[in-house]
Coordinates of C-alpha atoms in Angstrom, one line a residue:
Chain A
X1 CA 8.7 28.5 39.2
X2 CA 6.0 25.6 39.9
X3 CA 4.2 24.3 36.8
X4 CA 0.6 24.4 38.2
X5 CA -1.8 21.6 37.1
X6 CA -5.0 21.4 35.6
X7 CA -7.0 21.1 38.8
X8 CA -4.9 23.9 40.5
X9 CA -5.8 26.3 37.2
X10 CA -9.4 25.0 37.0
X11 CA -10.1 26.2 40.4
X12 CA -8.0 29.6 40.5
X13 CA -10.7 30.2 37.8
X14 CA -13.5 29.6 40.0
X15 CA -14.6 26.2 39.0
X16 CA -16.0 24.3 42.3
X17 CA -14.8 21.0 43.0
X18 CA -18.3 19.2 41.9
X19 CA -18.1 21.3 38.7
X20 CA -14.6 19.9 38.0
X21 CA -16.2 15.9 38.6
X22 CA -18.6 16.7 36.6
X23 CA -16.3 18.0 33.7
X24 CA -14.3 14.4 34.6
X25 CA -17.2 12.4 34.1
X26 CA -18.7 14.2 30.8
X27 CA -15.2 14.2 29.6
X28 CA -14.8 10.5 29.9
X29 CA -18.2 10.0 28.4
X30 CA -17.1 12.3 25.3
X31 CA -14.0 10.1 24.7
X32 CA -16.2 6.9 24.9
X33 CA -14.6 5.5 28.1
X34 CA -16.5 4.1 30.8
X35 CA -17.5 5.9 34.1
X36 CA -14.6 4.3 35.8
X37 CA -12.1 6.3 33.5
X38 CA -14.1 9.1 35.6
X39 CA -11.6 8.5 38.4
X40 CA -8.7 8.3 36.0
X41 CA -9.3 11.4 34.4
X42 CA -9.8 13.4 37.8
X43 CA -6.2 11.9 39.5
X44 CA -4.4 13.0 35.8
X45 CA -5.7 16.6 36.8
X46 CA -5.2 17.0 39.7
X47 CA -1.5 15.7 39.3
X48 CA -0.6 16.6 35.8
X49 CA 1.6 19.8 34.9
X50 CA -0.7 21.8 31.9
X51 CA 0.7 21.4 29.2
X52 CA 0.8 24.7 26.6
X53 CA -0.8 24.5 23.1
X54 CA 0.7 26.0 20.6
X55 CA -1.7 27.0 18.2
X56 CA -0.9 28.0 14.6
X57 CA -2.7 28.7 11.6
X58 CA -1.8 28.3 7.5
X59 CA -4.3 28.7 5.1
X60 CA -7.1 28.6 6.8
X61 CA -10.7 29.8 7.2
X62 CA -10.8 29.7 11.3
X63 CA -13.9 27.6 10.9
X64 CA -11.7 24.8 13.2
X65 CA -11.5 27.4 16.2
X66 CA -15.1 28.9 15.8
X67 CA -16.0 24.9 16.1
X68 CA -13.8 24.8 19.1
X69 CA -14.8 27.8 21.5
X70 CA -18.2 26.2 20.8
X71 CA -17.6 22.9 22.5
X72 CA -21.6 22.0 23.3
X73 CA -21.1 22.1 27.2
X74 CA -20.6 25.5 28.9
X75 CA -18.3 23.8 31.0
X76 CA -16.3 22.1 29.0
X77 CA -15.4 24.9 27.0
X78 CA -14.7 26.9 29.7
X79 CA -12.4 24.3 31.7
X80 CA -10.7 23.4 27.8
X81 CA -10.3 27.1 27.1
X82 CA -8.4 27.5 30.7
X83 CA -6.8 24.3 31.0
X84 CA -4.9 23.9 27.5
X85 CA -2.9 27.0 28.1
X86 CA -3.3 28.5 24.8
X87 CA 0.3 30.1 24.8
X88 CA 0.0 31.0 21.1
X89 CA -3.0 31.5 19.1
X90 CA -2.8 34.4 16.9
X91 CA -7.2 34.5 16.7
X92 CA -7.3 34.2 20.4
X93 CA -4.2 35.5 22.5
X94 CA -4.3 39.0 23.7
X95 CA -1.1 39.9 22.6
X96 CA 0.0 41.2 18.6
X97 CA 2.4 41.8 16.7
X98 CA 6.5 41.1 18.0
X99 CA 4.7 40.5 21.4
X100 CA 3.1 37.6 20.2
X101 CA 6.1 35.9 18.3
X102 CA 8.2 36.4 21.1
X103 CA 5.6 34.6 23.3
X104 CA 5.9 31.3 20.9
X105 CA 9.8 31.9 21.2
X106 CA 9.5 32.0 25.0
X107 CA 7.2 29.1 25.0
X108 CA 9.2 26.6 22.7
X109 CA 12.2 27.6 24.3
X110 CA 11.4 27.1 27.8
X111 CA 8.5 23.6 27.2
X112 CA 11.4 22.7 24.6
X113 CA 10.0 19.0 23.4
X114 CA 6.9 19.3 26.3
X115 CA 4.5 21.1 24.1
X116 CA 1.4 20.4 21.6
X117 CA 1.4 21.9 18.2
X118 CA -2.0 22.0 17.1
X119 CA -2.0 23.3 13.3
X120 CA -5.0 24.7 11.7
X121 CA -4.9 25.3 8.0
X122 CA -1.8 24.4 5.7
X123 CA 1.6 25.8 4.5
X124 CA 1.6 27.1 0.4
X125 CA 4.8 25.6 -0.7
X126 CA 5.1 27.7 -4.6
X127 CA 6.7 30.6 -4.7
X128 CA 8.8 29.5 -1.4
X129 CA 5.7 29.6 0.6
X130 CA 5.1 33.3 0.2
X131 CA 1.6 32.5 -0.5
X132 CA 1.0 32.7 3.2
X133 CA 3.1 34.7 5.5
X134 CA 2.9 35.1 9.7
X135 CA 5.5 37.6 11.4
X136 CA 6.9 38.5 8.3
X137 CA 8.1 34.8 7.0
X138 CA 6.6 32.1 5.2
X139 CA 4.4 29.8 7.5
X140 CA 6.0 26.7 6.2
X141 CA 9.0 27.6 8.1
X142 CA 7.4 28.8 11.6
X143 CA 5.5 25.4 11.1
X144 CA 8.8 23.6 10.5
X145 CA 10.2 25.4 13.4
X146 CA 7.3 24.9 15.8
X147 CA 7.0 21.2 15.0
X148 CA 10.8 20.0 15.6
X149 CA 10.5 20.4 19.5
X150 CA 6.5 19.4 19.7
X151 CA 5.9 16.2 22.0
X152 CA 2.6 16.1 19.8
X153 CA 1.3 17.1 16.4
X154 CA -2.5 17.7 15.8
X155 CA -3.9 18.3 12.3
X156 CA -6.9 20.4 13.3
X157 CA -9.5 20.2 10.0
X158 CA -9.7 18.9 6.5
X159 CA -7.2 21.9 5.1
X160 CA -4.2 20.8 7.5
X161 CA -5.2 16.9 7.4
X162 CA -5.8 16.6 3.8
X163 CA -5.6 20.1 2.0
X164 CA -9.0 21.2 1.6
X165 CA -10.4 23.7 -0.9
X166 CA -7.1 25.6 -1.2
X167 CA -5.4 22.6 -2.3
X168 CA -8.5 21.9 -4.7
X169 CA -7.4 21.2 -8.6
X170 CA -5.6 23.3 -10.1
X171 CA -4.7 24.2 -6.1
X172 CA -2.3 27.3 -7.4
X173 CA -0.2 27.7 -4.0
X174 CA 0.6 24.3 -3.8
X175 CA -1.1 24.2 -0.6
X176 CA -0.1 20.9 1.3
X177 CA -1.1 19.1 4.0
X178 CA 1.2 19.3 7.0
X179 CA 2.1 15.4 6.9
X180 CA 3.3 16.1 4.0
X181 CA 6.1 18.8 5.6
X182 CA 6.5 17.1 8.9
X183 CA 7.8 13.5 7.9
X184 CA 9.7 12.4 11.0
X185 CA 6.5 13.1 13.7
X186 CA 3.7 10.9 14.4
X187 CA 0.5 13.7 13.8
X188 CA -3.0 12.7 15.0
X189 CA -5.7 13.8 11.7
X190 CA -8.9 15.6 13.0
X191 CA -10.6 15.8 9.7
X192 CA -13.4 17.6 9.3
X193 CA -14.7 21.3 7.5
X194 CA -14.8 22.1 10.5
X195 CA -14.1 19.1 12.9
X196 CA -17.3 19.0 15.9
X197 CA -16.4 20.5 18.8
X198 CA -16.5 17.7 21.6
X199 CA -14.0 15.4 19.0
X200 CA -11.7 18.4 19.1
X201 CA -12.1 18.7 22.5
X202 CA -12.1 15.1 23.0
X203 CA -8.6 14.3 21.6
X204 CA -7.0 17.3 23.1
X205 CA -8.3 16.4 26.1
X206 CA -7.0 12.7 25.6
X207 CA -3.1 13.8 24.9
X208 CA -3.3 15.9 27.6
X209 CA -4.2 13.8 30.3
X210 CA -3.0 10.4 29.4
X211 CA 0.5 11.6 27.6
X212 CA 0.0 10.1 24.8
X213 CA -1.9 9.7 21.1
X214 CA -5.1 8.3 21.1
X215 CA -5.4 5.1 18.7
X216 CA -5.2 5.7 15.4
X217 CA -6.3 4.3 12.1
X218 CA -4.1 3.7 9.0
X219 CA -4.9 7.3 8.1
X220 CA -4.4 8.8 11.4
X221 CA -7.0 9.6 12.7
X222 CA -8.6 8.8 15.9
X223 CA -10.5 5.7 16.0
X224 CA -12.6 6.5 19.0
X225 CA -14.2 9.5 16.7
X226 CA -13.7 8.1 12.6
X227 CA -13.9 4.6 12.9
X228 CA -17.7 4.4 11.2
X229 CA -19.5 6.4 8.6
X230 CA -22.3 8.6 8.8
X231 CA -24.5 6.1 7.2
X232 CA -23.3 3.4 9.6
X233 CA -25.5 5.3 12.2
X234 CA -27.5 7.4 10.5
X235 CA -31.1 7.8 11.4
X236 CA -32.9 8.0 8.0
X237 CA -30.3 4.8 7.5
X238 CA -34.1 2.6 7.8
X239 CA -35.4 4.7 4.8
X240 CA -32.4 3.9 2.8
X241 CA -32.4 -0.5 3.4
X242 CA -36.3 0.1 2.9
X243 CA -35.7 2.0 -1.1
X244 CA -37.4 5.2 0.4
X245 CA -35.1 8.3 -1.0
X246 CA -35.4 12.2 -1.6
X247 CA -35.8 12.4 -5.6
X248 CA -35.6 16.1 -6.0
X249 CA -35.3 18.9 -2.5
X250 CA -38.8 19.4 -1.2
X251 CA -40.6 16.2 -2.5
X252 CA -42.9 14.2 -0.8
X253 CA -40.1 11.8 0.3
X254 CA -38.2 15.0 2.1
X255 CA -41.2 16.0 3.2
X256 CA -41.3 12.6 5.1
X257 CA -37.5 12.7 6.5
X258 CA -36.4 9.5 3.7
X259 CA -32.7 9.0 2.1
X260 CA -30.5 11.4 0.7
X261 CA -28.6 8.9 -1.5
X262 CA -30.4 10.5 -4.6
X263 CA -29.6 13.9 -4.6
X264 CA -26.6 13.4 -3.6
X265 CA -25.2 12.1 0.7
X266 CA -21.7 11.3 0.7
X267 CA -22.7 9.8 4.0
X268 CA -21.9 6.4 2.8
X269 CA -18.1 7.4 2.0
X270 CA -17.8 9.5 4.7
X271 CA -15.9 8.7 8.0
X272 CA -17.0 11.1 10.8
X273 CA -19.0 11.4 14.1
X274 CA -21.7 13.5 12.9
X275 CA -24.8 10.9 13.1
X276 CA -24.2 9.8 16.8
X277 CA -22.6 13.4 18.1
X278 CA -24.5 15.6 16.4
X279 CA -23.6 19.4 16.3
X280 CA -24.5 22.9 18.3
X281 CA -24.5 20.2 21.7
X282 CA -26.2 17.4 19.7
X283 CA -29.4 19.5 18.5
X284 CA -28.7 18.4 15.0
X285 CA -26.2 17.3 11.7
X286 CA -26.5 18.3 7.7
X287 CA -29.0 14.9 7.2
X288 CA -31.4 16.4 10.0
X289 CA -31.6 19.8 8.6
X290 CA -32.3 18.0 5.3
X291 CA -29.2 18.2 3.1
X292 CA -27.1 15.5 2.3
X293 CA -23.4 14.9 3.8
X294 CA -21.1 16.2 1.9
X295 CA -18.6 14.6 3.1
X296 CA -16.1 17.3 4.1
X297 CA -14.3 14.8 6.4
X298 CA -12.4 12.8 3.6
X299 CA -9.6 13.4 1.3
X300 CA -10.0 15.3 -1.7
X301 CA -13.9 16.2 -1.1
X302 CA -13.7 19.4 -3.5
X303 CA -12.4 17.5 -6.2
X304 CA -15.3 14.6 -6.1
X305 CA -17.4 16.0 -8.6
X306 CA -20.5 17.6 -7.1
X307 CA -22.6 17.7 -4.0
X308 CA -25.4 17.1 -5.5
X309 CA -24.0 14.5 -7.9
X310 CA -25.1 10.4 -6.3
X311 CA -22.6 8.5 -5.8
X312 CA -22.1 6.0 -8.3
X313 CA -18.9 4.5 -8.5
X314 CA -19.9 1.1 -6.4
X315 CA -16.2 0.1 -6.4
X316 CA -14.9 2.8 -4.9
X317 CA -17.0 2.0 -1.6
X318 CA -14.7 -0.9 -1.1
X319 CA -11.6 0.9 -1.8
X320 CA -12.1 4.2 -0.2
X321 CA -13.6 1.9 3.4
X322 CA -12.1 2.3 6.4
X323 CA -8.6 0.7 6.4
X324 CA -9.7 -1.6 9.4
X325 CA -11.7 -3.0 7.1
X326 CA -9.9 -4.0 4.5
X327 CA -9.7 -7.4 4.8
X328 CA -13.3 -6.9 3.0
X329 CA -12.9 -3.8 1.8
X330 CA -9.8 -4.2 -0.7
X331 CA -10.2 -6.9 -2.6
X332 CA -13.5 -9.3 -3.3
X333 CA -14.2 -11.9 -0.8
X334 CA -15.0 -15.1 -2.9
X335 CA -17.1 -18.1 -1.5
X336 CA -15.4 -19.3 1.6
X337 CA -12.3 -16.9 1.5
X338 CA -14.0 -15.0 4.4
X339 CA -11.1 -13.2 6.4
X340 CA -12.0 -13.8 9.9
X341 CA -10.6 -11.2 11.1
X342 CA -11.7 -8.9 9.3
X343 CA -15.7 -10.2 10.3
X344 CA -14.1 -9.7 13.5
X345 CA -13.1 -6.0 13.2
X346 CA -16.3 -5.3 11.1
X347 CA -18.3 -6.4 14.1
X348 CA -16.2 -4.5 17.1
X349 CA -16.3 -1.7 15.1
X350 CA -19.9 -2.1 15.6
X351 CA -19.9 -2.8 18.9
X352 CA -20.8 0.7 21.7
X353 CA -17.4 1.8 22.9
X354 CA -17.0 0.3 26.3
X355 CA -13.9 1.4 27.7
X356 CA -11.8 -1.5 27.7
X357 CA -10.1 -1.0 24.5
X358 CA -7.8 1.0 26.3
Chain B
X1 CA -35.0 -23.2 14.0
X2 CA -38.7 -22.5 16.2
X3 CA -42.0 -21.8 14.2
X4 CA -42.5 -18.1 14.7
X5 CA -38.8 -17.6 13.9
X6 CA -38.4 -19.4 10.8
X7 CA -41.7 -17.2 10.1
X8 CA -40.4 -13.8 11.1
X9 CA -37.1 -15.2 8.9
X10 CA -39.0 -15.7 5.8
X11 CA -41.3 -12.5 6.1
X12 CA -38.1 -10.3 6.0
X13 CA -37.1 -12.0 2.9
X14 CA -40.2 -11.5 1.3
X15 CA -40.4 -7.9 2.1
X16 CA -37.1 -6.9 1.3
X17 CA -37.4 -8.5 -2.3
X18 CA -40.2 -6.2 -3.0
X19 CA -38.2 -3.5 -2.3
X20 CA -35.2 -5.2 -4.6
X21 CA -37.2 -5.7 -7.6
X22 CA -39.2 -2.5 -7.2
X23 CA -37.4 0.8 -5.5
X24 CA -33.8 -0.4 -5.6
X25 CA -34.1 -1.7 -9.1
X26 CA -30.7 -0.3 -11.5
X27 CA -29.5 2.0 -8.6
X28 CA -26.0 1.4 -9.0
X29 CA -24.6 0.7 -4.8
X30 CA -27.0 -2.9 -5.6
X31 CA -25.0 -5.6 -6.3
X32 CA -25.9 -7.4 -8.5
X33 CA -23.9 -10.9 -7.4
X34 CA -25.9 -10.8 -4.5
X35 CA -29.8 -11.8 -3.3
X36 CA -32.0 -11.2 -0.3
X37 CA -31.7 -13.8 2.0
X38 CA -32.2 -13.9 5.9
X39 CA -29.4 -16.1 7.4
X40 CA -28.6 -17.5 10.6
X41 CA -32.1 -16.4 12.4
X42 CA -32.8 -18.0 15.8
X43 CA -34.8 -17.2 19.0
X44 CA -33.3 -14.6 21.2
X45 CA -35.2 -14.3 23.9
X46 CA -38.4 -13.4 22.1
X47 CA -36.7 -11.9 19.5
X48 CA -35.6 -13.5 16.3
X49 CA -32.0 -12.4 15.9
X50 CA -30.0 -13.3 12.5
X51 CA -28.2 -11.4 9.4
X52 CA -30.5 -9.9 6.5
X53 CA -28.2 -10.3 3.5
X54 CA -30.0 -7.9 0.4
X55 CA -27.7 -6.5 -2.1
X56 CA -27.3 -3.2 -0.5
X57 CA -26.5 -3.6 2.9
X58 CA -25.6 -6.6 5.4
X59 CA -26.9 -6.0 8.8
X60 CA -27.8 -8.0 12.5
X61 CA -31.9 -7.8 12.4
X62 CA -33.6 -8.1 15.6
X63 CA -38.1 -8.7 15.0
X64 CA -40.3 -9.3 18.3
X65 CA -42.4 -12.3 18.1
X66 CA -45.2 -10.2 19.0
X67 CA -45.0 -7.7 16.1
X68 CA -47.5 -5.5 18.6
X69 CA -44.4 -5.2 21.0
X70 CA -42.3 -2.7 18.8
X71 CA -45.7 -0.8 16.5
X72 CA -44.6 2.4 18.5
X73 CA -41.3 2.6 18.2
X74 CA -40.2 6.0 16.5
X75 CA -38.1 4.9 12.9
X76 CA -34.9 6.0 13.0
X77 CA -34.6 6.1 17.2
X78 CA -31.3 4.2 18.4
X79 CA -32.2 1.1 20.6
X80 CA -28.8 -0.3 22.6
X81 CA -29.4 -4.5 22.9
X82 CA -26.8 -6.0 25.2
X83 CA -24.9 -9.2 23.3
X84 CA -22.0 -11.9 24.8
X85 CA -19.7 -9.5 22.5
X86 CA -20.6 -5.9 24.1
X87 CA -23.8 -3.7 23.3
X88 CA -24.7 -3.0 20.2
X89 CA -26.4 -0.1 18.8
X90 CA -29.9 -0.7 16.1
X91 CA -32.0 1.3 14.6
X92 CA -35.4 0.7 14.2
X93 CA -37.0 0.2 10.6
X94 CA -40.6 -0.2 9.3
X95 CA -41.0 -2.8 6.3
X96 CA -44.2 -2.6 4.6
X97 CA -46.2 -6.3 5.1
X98 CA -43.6 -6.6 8.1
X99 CA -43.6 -3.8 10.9
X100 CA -41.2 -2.7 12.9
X101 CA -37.7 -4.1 13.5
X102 CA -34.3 -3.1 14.2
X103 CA -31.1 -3.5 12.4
X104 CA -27.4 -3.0 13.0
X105 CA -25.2 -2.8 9.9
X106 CA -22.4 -4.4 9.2
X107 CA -21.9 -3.5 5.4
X108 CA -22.9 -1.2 3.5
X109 CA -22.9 -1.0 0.3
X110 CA -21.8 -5.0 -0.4
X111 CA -19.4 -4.3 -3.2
X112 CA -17.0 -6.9 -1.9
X113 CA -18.6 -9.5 -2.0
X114 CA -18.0 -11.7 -5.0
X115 CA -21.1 -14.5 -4.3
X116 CA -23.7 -15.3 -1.7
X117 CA -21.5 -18.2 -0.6
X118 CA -19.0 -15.4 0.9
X119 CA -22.0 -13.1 1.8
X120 CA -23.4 -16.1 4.3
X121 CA -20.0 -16.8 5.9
X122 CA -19.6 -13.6 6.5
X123 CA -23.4 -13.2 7.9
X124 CA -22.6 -16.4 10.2
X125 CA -19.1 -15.6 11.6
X126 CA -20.4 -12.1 12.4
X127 CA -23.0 -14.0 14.1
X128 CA -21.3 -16.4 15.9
X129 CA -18.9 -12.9 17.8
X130 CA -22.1 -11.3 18.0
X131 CA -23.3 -14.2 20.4
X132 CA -19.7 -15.4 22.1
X133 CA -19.2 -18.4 20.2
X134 CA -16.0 -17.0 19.1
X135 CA -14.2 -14.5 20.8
X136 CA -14.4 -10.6 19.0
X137 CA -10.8 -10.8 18.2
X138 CA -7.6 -13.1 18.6
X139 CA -6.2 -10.5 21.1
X140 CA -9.3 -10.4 23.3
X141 CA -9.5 -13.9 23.6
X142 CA -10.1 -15.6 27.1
X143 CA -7.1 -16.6 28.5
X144 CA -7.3 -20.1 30.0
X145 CA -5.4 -20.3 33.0
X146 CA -4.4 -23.7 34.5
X147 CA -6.7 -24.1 37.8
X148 CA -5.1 -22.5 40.5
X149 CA -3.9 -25.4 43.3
X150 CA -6.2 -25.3 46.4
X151 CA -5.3 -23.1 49.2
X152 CA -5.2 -25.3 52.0
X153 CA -4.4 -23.4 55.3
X154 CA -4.2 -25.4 58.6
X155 CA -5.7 -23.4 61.8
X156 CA -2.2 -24.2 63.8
X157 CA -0.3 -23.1 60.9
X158 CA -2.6 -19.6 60.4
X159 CA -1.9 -18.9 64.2
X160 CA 1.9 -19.8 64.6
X161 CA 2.2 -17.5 61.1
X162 CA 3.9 -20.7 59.0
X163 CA 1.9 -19.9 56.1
X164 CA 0.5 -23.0 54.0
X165 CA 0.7 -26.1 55.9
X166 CA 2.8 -28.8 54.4
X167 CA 0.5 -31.7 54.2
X168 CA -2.9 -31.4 52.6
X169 CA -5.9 -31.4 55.0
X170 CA -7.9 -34.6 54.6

């Protein structure tokens, strides 16, 4: 049996040829590439085999796959949704019950080391993981089982990446993050409660069609999505160098659209793509509708004291930056002890992505 | 540095140390090791580009000469200015006293800096990538290449197919 490729399942589905450019050239937008990646993106599908996408989920809330099917672009969702072969998802196959398992037997068996695991949610490790059981076993082991052949790893969300509310103090199931069970892969971290749509879409997208893990930073995740935080571009950001902040929800300074810092935005600790992609196709993010970030994105957010809480600890800003910054971040920089490098990084993190960073 | 520049320079200081002493005053993200200074400014086209150091933020400032030029620019809207070092992303802020301007931050908050000395190197080396005179990074630097020897084809060598012709062409 032929392996069809993207292109070849795109169009069975009824996608026209100008549709499928257009998906090439939005996608390569989304990823931050330049329009000549456009080209790139179209050859990779019309040449690549699909790749199938084993989806499974832990502890979990689904929020990650409601994000997902909800990619902003009609097309894109529909062309992602078709293209990644969903072999396995128990929220959105067809199939139940033994059917299913014996469709994620079939499937690791036959793309054995040729298939994505994309994890939502994380495995309970007390009680031998029977805190959270698929098919009749613990998940830790279908995830153990399911990862050993994987070409790649994705940690979709905040409860797979870093643990999430389930892992919060006193976090009774021992629920871990999955880097924490898979040691010997390489896993790409989408954090996020739940991550936007097009970054989901964009990294998938990515592995699939250039083979391989987008860059990553220290914590892995993808640089192209987390490499600045939402106060970085955020568009109150003016109100905050200018001392203009909310004081309580619904004063005068709401009223005028000024800084969350006061009651609360986690926007200065959180790394995320919310102020430049926005959410529901860009229409808006927490800080537009008026609510501080809460920083959902980062490690340990349920166990930060409150939302609503400012944040105070000035230090922690250094410690907790971004690690490609932290040549400044980490330690103090005293008179002329200026790492130039690490100027360096601050600015090209700065910089529009262009494309040729690949 | 020009008149107007030097002017737009010391206007942003001015303004910014208002809002130091009176709306940032005992908010814990100031630093306290640091002061507002505008460092590096220069004419960019007719712009004044340079680094506003306060103690809660280090950021690339872009102001027009004519202060009339930007007055209806939305706050908050995302401008994308084209630099030797790629294109860069600023938002547009409203000072009061100043007007509009746009900035692009670098740091924010500055707990990491220890002194104003470390502050203004770092405000001056981000300048100097911003504008090319140094390249972003190590790896992206230019590589020089020796000047490739002149390609000297004779006519009688092009049509009987010998390639380069063995003595140079007067």
């Amino acid at each position: 049996m032929t392996i069809e490729t993207y292109y070849e399942v795109m169009r069975r589905q009824g996608i026209s040829r100008r549709s499928f450019l257009k998906f090439c050239s939005l996608t390569a937008a989304a990823l931050g590439l330049g329009p000549e990646f456009s080209g790139r993106i179209a050859h990779a599908m019309e040449t690549k085999p699909r790749i199938p996408v084993l989806w499974l989920h832990g502890l979990e809330c689904t929020c990650c796959s409601e994000s997902f099917i909800r990619s902003g672009h009609p097309l894109a969702k529909d062309v992602i949704l078709s293209m990644i072969s969903l072999d396995y998802d128990d929220t959105l196959m067809a199939s139940a019950g033994q059917q299913a398992e014996a469709i994620l037997t079939e499937t690791m068996e036959k793309y054995r080391g040729n298939y994505v695991l994309a994890c939502e949610g994380n495995p309970p490790l007390n009680e031998d993981g029977m805190y959270c059981i698929v098919g009749g076993r613990p998940f830790v082991e279908q995830l153990r089982e399911v990862a050993e052949h994987a070409r790649f790893i994705i940690s979709w969300g905040s409860c797979a990446s870093y643990g999430c509310v389930q892992a919060a103090k006193p976090n009774p199931t021992r629920a871990t993050p999955i880097h924490k069970v898979i040691l010997d892969k390489p896993i790409v971290k989408v954090p996020g409660c739940p991550p936007i749509a097009e970054v989901m879409t964009g990294v998938l997208t990515y592995i699939l069609l250039f083979d391989r893990l987008p860059e990553l930073d220290r914590q892995g995740r993808p640089k192209m999505f987390y490499s600045q935080r939402i106060h970085d571009k955020c568009y109150r950001r003016p109100h905050f160098d200018a001392g203009q902040f909310v004081e309580s929800f619904d004063d005068e300074g709401a009223r005028k659209g000024y800084c969350l810092y006061k009651v609360g935005c986690k926007g200065p600790t959180t790394y995320n793509a919310c102020s430049t992609t926005g959410w529901n196709d860009g229409i808006s993010f927490p800080i537009k509708s008026g609510h501080g970030c809460i920083g959902c994105s980062e490690d340990g957010f349920w166990d930060k004291g409150s939302w609503y809480a400012r944040l105070t600890d000035v230090e922690a800003f250094g410690i907790e930056a971004n690690a490609d910054k932290v040549g400044l971040g980490a330690a103090a920089v005293v008179g002329a002890g200026i790492a130039a490098h690490a100027v360096a990084s601050a600015v090209k993190q700065t910089r529009k992505h262009d494309g040729d960073e690949q | 540095m020009k008149g107007w520049v030097a002017d737009i320079a010391a206007r942003l200081a001015d303004g910014f140390e208002v809002v130091h002493r009176s709306r940032m005053a005992g908010l814990p993200i100031v630093n306290p090791r640091l002061r507002v200074e505008a460092a590096g400014f220069r004419d960019w086209g007719d712009l004044a580009l340079g680094v506003l150091i306060t103690p809660w933020f280090l950021s690339f400032v872009l102001a027009p000469r004519d202060p009339a030029r930007w007055a209806a620019l939305p706050v908050g809207g995302a401008r994308t200015h084209r630099f030797p070092a790629g294109e860069f992303e600023f938002l547009v802020g409203t000072l009061e006293g100043f007007g509009r301007y746009q900035s692009c931050s670098l740091f924010s908050p500055v707990p990491q800096f220890a002194d104003q000395v470390a502050a203004r190197g770092t405000a001056h080396a981000a300048l100097d990538i911003l504008i090319g005179a140094e390249p972003p990074s190590s790896r992206r630097a230019p590589v020089t290449r020796p000047p490739a020897p002149p390609r000297r084809l004779s006519r009688r060598a092009l049509l009987l197919g010998r390639g380069r012709s063995k003595e140079p062409l007067p």
